[in-house]
PDB file of C-alpha atoms and ligand atoms in Angstrom:
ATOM      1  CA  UNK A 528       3.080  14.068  17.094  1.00 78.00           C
ATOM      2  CA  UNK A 529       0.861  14.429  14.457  1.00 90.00           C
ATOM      3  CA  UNK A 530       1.751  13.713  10.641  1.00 97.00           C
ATOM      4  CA  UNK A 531       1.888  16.479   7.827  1.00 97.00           C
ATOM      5  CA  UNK A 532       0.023  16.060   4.351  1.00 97.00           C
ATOM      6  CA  UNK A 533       2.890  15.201   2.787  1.00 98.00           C
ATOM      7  CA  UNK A 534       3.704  12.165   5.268  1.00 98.00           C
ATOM      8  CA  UNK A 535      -0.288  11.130   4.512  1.00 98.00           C
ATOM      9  CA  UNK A 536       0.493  10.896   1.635  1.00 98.00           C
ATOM     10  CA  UNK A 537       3.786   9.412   1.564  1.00 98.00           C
ATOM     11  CA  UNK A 538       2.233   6.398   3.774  1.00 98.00           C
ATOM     12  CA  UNK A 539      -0.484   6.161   1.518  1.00 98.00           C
ATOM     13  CA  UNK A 540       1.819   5.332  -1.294  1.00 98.00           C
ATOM     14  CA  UNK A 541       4.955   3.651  -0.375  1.00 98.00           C
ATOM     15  CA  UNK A 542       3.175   2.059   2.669  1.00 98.00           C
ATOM     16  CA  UNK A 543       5.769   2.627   5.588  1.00 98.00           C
ATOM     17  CA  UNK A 544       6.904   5.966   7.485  1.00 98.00           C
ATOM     18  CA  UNK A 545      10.302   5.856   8.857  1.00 98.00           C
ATOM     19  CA  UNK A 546      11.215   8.701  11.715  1.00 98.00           C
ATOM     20  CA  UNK A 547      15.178   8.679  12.496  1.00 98.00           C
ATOM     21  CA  UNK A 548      14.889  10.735  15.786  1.00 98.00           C
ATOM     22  CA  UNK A 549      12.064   9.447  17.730  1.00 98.00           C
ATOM     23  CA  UNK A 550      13.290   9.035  20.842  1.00 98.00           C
ATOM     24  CA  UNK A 551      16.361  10.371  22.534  1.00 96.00           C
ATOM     25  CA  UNK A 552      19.494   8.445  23.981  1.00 95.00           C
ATOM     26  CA  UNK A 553      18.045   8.769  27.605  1.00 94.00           C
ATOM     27  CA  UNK A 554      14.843   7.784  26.860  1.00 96.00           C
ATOM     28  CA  UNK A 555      16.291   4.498  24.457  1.00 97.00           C
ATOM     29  CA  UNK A 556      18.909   4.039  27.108  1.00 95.00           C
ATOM     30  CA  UNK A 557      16.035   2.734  29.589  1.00 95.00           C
ATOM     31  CA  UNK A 558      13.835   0.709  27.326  1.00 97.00           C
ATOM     32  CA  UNK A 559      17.103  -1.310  26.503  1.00 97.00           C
ATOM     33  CA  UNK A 560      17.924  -1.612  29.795  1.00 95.00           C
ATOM     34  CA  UNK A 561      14.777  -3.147  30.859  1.00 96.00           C
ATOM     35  CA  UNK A 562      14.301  -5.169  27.495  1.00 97.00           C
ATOM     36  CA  UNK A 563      17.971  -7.196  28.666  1.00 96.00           C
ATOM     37  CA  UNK A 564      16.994  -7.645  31.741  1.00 97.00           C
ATOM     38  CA  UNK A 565      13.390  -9.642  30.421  1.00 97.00           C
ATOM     39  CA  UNK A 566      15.193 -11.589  27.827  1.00 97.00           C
ATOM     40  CA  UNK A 567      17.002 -13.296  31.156  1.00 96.00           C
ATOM     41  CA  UNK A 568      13.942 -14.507  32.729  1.00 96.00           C
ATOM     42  CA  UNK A 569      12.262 -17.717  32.568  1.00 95.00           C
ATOM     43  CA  UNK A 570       8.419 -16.736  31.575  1.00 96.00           C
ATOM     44  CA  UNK A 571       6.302 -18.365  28.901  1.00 95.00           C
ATOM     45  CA  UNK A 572       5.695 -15.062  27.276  1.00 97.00           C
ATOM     46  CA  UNK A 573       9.648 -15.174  25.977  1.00 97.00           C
ATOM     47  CA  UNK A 574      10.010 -17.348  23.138  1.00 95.00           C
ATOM     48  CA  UNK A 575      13.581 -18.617  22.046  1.00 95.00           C
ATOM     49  CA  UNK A 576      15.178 -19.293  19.124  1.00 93.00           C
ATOM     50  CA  UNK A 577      16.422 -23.404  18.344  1.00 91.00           C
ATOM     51  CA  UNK A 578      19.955 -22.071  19.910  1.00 93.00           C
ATOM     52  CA  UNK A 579      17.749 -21.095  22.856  1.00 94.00           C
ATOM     53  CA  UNK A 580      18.853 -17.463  22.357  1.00 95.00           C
ATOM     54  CA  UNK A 581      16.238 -14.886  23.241  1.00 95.00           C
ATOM     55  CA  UNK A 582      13.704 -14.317  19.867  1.00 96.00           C
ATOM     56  CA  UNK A 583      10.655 -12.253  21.558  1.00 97.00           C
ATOM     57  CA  UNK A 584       9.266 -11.319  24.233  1.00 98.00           C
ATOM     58  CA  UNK A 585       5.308 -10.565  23.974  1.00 98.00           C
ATOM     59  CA  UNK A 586       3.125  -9.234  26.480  1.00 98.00           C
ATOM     60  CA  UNK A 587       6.185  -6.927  27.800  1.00 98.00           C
ATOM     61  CA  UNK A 588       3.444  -4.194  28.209  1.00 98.00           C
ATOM     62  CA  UNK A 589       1.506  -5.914  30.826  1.00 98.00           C
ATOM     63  CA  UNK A 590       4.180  -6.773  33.448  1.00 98.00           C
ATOM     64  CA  UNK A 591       6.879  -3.523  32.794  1.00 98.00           C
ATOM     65  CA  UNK A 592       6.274  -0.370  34.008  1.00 97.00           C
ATOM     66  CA  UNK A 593       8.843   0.629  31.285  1.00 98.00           C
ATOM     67  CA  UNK A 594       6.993  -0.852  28.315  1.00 98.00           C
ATOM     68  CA  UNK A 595       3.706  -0.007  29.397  1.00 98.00           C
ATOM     69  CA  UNK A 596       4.148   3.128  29.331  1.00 98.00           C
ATOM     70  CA  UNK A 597       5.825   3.180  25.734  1.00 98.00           C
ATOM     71  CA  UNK A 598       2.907   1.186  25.230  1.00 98.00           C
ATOM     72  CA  UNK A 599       0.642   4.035  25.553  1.00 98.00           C
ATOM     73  CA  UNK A 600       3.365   6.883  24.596  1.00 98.00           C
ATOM     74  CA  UNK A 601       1.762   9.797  22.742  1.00 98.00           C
ATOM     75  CA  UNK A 602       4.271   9.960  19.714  1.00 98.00           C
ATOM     76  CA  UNK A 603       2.836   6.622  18.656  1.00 98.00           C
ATOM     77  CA  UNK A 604      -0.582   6.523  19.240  1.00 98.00           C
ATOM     78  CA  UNK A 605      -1.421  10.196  18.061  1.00 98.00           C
ATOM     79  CA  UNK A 606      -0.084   9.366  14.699  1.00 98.00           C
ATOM     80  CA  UNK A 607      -2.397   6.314  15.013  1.00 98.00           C
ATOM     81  CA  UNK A 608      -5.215   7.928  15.731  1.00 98.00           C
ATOM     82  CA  UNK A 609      -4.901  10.086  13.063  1.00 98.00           C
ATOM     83  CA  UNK A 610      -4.693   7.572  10.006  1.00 97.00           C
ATOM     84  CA  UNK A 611      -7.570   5.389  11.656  1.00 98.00           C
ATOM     85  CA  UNK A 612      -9.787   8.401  12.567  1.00 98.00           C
ATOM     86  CA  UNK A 613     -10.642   6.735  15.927  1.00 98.00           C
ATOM     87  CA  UNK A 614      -9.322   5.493  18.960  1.00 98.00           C
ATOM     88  CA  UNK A 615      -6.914   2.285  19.174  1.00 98.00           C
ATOM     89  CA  UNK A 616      -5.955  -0.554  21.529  1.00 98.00           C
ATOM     90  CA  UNK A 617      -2.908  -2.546  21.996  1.00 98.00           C
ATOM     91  CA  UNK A 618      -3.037  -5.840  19.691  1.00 98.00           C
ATOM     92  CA  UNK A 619       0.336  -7.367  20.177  1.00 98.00           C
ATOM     93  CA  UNK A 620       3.343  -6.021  21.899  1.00 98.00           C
ATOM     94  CA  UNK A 621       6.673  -7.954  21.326  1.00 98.00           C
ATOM     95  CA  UNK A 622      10.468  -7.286  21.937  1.00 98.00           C
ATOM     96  CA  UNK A 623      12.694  -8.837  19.192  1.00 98.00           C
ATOM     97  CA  UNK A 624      15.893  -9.618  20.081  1.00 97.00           C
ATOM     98  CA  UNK A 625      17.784 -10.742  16.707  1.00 97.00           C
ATOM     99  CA  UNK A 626      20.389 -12.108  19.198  1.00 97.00           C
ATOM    100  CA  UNK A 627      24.261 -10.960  18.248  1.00 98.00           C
ATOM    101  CA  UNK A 628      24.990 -14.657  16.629  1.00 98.00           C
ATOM    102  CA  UNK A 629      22.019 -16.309  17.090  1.00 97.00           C
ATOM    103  CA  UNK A 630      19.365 -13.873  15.516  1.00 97.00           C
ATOM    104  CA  UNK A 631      17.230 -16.385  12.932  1.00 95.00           C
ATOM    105  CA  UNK A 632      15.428 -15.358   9.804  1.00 94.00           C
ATOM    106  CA  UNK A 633      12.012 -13.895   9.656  1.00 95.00           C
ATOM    107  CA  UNK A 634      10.189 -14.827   6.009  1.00 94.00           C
ATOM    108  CA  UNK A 635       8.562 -12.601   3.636  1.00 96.00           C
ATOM    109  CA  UNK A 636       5.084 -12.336   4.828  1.00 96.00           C
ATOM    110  CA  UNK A 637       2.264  -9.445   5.485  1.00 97.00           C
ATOM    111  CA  UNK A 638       1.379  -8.547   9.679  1.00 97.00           C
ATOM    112  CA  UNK A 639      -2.068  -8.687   8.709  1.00 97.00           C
ATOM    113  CA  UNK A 640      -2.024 -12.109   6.604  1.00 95.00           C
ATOM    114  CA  UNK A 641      -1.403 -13.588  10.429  1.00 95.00           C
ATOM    115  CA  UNK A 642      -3.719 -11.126  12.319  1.00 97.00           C
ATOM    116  CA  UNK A 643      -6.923 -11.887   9.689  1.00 97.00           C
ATOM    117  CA  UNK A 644      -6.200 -15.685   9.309  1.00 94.00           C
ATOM    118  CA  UNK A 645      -5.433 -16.778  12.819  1.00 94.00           C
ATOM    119  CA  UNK A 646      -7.027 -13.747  14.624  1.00 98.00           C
ATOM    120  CA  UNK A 647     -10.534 -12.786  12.910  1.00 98.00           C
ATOM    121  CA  UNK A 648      -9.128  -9.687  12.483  1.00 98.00           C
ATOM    122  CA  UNK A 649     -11.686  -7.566  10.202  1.00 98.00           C
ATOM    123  CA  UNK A 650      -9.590  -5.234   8.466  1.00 98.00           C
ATOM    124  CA  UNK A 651      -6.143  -4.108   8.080  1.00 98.00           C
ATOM    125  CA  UNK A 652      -6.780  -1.360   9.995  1.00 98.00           C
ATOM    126  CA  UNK A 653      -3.706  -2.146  12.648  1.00 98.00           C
ATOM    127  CA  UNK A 654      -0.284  -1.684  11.919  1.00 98.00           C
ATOM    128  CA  UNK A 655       3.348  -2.282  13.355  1.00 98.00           C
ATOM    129  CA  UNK A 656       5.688   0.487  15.057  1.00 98.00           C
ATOM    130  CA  UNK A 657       8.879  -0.583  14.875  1.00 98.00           C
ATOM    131  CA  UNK A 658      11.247   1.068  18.088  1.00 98.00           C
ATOM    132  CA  UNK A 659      14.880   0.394  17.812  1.00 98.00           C
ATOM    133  CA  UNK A 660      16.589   0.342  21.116  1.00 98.00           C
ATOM    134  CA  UNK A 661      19.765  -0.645  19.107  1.00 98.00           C
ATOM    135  CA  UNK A 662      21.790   0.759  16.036  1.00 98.00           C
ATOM    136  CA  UNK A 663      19.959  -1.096  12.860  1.00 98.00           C
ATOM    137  CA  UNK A 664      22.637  -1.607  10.673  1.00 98.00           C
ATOM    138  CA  UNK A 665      22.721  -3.157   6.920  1.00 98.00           C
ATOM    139  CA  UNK A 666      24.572  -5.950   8.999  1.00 98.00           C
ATOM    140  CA  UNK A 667      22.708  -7.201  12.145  1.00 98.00           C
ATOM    141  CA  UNK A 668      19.482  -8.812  10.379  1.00 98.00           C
ATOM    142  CA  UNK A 669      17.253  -5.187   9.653  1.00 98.00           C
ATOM    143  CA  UNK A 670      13.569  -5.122   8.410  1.00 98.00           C
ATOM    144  CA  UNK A 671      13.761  -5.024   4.785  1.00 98.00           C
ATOM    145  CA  UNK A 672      10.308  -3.695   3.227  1.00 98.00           C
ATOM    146  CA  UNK A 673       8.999  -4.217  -0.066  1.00 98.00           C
ATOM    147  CA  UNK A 674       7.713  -0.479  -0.892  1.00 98.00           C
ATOM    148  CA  UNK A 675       4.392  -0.322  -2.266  1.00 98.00           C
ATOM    149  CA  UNK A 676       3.628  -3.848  -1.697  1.00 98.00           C
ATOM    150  CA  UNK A 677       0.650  -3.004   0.814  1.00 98.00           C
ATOM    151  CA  UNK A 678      -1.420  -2.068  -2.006  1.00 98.00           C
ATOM    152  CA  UNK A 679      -1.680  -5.588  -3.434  1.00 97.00           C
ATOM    153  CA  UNK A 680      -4.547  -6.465  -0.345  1.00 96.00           C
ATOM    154  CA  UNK A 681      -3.977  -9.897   1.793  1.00 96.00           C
ATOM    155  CA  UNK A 682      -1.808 -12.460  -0.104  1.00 96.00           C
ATOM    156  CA  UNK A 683      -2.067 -16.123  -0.942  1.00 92.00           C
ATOM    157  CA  UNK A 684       0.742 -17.208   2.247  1.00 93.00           C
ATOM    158  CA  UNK A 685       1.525 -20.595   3.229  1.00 92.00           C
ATOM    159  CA  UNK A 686       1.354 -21.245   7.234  1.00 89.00           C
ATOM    160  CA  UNK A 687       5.308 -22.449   8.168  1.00 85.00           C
ATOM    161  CA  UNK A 688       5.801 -23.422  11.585  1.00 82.00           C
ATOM    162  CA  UNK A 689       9.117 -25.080  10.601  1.00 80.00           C
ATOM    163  CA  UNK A 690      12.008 -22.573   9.472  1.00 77.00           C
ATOM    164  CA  UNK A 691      12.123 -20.997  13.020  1.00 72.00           C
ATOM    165  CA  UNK A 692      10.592 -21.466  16.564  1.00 74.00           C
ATOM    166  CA  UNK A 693       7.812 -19.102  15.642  1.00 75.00           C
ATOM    167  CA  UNK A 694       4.574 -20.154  13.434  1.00 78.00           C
ATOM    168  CA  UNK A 695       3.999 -17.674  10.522  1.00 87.00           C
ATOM    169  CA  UNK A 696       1.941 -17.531   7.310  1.00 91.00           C
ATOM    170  CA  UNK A 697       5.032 -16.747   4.884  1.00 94.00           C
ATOM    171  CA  UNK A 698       4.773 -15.772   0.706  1.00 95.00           C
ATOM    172  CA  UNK A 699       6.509 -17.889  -1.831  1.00 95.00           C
ATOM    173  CA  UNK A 700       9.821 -16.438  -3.830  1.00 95.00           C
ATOM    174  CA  UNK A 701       7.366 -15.848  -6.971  1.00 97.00           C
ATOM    175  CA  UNK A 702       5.387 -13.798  -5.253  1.00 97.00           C
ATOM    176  CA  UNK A 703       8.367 -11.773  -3.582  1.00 97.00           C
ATOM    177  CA  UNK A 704       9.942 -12.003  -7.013  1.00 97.00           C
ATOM    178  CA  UNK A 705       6.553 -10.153  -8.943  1.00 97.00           C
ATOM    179  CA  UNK A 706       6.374  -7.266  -6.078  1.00 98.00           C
ATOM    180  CA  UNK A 707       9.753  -6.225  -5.985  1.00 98.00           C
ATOM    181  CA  UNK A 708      10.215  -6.009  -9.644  1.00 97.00           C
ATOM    182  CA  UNK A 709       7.200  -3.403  -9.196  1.00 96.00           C
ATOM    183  CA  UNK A 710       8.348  -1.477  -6.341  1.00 97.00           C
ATOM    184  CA  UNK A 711      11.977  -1.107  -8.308  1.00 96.00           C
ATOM    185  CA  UNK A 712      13.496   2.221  -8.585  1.00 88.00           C
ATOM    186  CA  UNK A 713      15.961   3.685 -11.032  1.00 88.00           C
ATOM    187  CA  UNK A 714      18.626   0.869  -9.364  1.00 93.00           C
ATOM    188  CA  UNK A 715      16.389  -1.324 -10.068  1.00 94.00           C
ATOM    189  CA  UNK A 716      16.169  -2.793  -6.374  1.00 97.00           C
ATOM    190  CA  UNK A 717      12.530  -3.100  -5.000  1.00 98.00           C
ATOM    191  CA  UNK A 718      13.583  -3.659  -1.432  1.00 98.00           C
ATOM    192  CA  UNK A 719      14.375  -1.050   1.417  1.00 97.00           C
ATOM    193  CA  UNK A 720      15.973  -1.734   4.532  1.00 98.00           C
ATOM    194  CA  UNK A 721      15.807   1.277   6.762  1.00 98.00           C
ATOM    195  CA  UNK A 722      18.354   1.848   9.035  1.00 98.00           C
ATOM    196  CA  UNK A 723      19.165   3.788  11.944  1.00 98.00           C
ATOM    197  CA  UNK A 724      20.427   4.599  15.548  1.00 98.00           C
ATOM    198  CA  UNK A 725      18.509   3.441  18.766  1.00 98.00           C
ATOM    199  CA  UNK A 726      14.979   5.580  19.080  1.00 98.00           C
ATOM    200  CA  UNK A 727      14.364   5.844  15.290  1.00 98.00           C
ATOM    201  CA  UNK A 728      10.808   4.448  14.815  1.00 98.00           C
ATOM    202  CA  UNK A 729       9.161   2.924  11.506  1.00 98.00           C
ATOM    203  CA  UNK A 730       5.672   2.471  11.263  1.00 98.00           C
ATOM    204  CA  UNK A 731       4.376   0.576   8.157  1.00 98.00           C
ATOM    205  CA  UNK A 732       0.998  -0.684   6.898  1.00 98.00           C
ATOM    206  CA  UNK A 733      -0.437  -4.278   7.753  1.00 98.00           C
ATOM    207  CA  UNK A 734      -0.279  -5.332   4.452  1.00 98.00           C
ATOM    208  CA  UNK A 735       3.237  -4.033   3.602  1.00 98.00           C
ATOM    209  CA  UNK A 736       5.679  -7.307   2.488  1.00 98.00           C
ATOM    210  CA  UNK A 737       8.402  -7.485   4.899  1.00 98.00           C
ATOM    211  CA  UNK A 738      11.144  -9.935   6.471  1.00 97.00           C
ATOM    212  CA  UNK A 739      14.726  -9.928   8.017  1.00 97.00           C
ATOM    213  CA  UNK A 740      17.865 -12.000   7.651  1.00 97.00           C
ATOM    214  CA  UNK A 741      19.904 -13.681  10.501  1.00 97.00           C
ATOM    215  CA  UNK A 742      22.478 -11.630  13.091  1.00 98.00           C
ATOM    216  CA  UNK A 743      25.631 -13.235  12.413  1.00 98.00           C
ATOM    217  CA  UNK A 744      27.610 -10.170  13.571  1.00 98.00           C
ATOM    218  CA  UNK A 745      28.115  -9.287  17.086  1.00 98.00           C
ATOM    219  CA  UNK A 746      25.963  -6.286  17.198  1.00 98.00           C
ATOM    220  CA  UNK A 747      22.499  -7.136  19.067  1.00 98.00           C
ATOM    221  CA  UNK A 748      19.297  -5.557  17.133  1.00 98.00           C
ATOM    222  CA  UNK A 749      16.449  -4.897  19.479  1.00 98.00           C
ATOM    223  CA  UNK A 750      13.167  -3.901  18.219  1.00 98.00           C
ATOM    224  CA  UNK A 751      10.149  -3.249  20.076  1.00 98.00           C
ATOM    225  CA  UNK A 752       6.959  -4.285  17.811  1.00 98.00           C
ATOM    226  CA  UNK A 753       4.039  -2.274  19.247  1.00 98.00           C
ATOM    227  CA  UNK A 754       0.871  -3.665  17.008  1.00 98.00           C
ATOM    228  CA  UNK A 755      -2.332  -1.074  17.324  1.00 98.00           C
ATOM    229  CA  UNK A 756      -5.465  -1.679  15.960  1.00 98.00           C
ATOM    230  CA  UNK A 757      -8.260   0.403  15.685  1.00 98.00           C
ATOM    231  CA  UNK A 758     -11.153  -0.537  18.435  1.00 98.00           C
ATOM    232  CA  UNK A 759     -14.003  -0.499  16.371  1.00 98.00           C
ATOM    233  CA  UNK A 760     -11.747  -3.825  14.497  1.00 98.00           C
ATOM    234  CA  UNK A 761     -11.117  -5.427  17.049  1.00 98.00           C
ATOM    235  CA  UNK A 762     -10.609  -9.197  16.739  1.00 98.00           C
ATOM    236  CA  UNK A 763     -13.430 -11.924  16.866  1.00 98.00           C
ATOM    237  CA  UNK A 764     -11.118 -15.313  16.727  1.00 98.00           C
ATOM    238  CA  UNK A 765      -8.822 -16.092  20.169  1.00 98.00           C
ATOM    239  CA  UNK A 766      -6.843 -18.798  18.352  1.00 95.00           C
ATOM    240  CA  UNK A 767      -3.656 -17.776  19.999  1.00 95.00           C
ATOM    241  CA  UNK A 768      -2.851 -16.994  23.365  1.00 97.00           C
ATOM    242  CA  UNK A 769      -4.272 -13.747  25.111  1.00 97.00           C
ATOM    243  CA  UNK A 770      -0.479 -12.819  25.770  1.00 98.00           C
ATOM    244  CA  UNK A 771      -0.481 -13.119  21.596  1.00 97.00           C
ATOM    245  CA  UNK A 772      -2.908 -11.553  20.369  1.00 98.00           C
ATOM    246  CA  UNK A 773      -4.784  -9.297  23.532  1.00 98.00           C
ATOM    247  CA  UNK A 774      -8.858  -9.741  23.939  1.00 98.00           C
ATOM    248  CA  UNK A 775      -8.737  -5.982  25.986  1.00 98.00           C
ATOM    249  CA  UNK A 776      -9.903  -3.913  23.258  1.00 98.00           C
ATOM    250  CA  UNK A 777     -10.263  -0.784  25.883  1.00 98.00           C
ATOM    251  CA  UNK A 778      -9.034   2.630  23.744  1.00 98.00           C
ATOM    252  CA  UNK A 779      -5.540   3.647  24.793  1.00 98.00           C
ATOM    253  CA  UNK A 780      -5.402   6.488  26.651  1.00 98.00           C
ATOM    254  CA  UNK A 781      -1.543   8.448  25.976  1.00 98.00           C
ATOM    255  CA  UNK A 782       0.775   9.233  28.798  1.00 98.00           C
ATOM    256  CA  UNK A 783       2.264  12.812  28.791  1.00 98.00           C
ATOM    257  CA  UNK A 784       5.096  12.877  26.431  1.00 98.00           C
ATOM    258  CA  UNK A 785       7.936  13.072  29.155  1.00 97.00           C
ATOM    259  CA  UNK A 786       6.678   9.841  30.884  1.00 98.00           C
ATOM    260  CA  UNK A 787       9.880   7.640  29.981  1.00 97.00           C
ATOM    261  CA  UNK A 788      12.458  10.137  30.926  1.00 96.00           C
ATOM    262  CA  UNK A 789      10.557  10.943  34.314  1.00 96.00           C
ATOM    263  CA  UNK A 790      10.438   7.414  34.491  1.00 94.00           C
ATOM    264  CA  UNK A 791      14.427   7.497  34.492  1.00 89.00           C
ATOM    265  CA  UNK A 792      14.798  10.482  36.553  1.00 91.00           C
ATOM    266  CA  UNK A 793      12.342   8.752  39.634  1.00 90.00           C
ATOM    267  CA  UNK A 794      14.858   5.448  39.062  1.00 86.00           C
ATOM    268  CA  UNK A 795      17.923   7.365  39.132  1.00 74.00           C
ATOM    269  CA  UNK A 796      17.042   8.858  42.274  1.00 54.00           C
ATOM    270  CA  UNK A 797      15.549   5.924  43.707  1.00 51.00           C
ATOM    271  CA  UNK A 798      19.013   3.876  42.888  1.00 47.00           C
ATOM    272  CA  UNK A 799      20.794   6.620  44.391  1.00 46.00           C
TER     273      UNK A 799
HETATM  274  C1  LIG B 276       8.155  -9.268  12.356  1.00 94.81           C
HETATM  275  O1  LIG B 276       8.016  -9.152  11.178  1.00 94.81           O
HETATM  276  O2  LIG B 276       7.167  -9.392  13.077  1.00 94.81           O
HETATM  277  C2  LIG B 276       9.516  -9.240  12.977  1.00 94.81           C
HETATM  278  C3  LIG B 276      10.637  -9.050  12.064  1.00 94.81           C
HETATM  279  C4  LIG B 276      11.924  -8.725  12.738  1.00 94.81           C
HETATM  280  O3  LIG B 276      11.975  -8.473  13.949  1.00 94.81           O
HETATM  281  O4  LIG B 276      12.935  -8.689  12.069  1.00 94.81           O
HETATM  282 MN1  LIG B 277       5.854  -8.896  10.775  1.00 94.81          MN
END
């Protein structure tokens, strides 16, 4: 998958790139399968929320046959590739669960604030790719993004390891306040929440302001967060655990573009 001027361009300025039918039913229907069964077991790599709900699960990549190969799945590295120019490596791989209930907050802050301060990383030349293996609704806690905001560089963040069970270097309301006046349209809201059925991917810049409410309803809202960077910026700090932020800074090399749903088939037939 490769993207069209017009999506260059559209990244460039508004700092995200949201694709509604990434991945089909059968190929989603897998992932989530997979991603349930993870959130169950007992390994350091899944973090929980205070309620002891499931919050992420990192490192999925390394240990799932599943996720490694999503890991490495054509339709998101190509594009990848492409805006970097070179080849890219895997720096963080997580599986957010935003529990039906239980889901907690995550506060306005940039990817790459975290990735440069606690990780050495040298530019912002990674980025998220959001996969939903659920419906995102405006209901269940979805990524809001703060158009435009990327453009403003690395911001002043404070580093809050209290709100939830998961360290972050968050911006203050001001801050929020100033960049979403700017990214306002004609409604004069500045934030976006995309939203979407399971297999719709959105990939937006390391500097682009995001966050996400709690899940009080009782629709689950999966995400895989696959983090590439490109190799030649890799990280030179290993603050954080390996299973955190990864120290193999090897290029990805794609699977062939059927790999989940041959995957399923081989499964299928295997269960059978
Ligand atoms: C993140 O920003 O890394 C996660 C946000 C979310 O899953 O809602
Ligand atoms: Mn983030």
């Amino acid at each position: 998958m490769m993207l069209k001027p017009e999506q260059l361009k559209a990244f460039d300025e508004q700092g995200y790139l949201f694709f509604p039918d990434c991945f089909s039913e059968d190929e989603v229907a897998v992932m989530r399968a997979e991603a349930e069964g993870i959130y169950k077991t007992d390994r350091q790599e899944v973090w929980r929320e205070k309620t002891g709900a499931p919050r992420t699960a990192f490192a999925v990549h390394t240990y799932n046959e599943v996720f490694r190969l999503l890991s490495r799945h054509p339709r998101l590295v190509e594009p990848l590739r492409q805006l970097f120019g070179e080849d890219v490596y895997v720096h963080q791989f997580k599986i957010n669960a935003k529990a039906a209930f239980e889901g907690d907050v995550w506060q306005w802050h940039q990817d790459y604030g975290t990735w440069a301060r606690d990780d050495g990383m040298p530019e912002p030349r990674a980025m998220n790719i959001a996969v939903f293996l659920d419906a995102v609704l405006p209901i269940n806690g979805p990524l809001m993004i703060i158009p435009k905001s990327h453009k403003h560089g690395t911001l002043a963040a404070g580093h809050d390891n209290s709100t939830t069970s998961y360290p972050l270097w968050t911006l203050d309301k001001e801050t929020v306040t100033r960049l979403t006046a700017e990214a306002a349209g004609l409604d004069g809201i500045g934030i976006v929440a995309p939203t979407g059925k399971p297999g719709a991917v959105l990939m937006f810049h390391g500097n682009l302001v995001h966050a996400s409410p709690p899940n009080i309803t009782p629709y689950p809202r999966k995400i895989v967060y696959l983090t590439l960077c490109a190799v030649s910026n890799h990280i030179t700090k290993f603050t954080r655990p390996e299973w955190i932020a990864h120290r193999d800074f090897n290029p990805i090399v794609p699977v062939a573009d059927d790999a989940l749903l041959d995957y399923a088939r081989a499964h299928r037939v295997a269960a059978e």
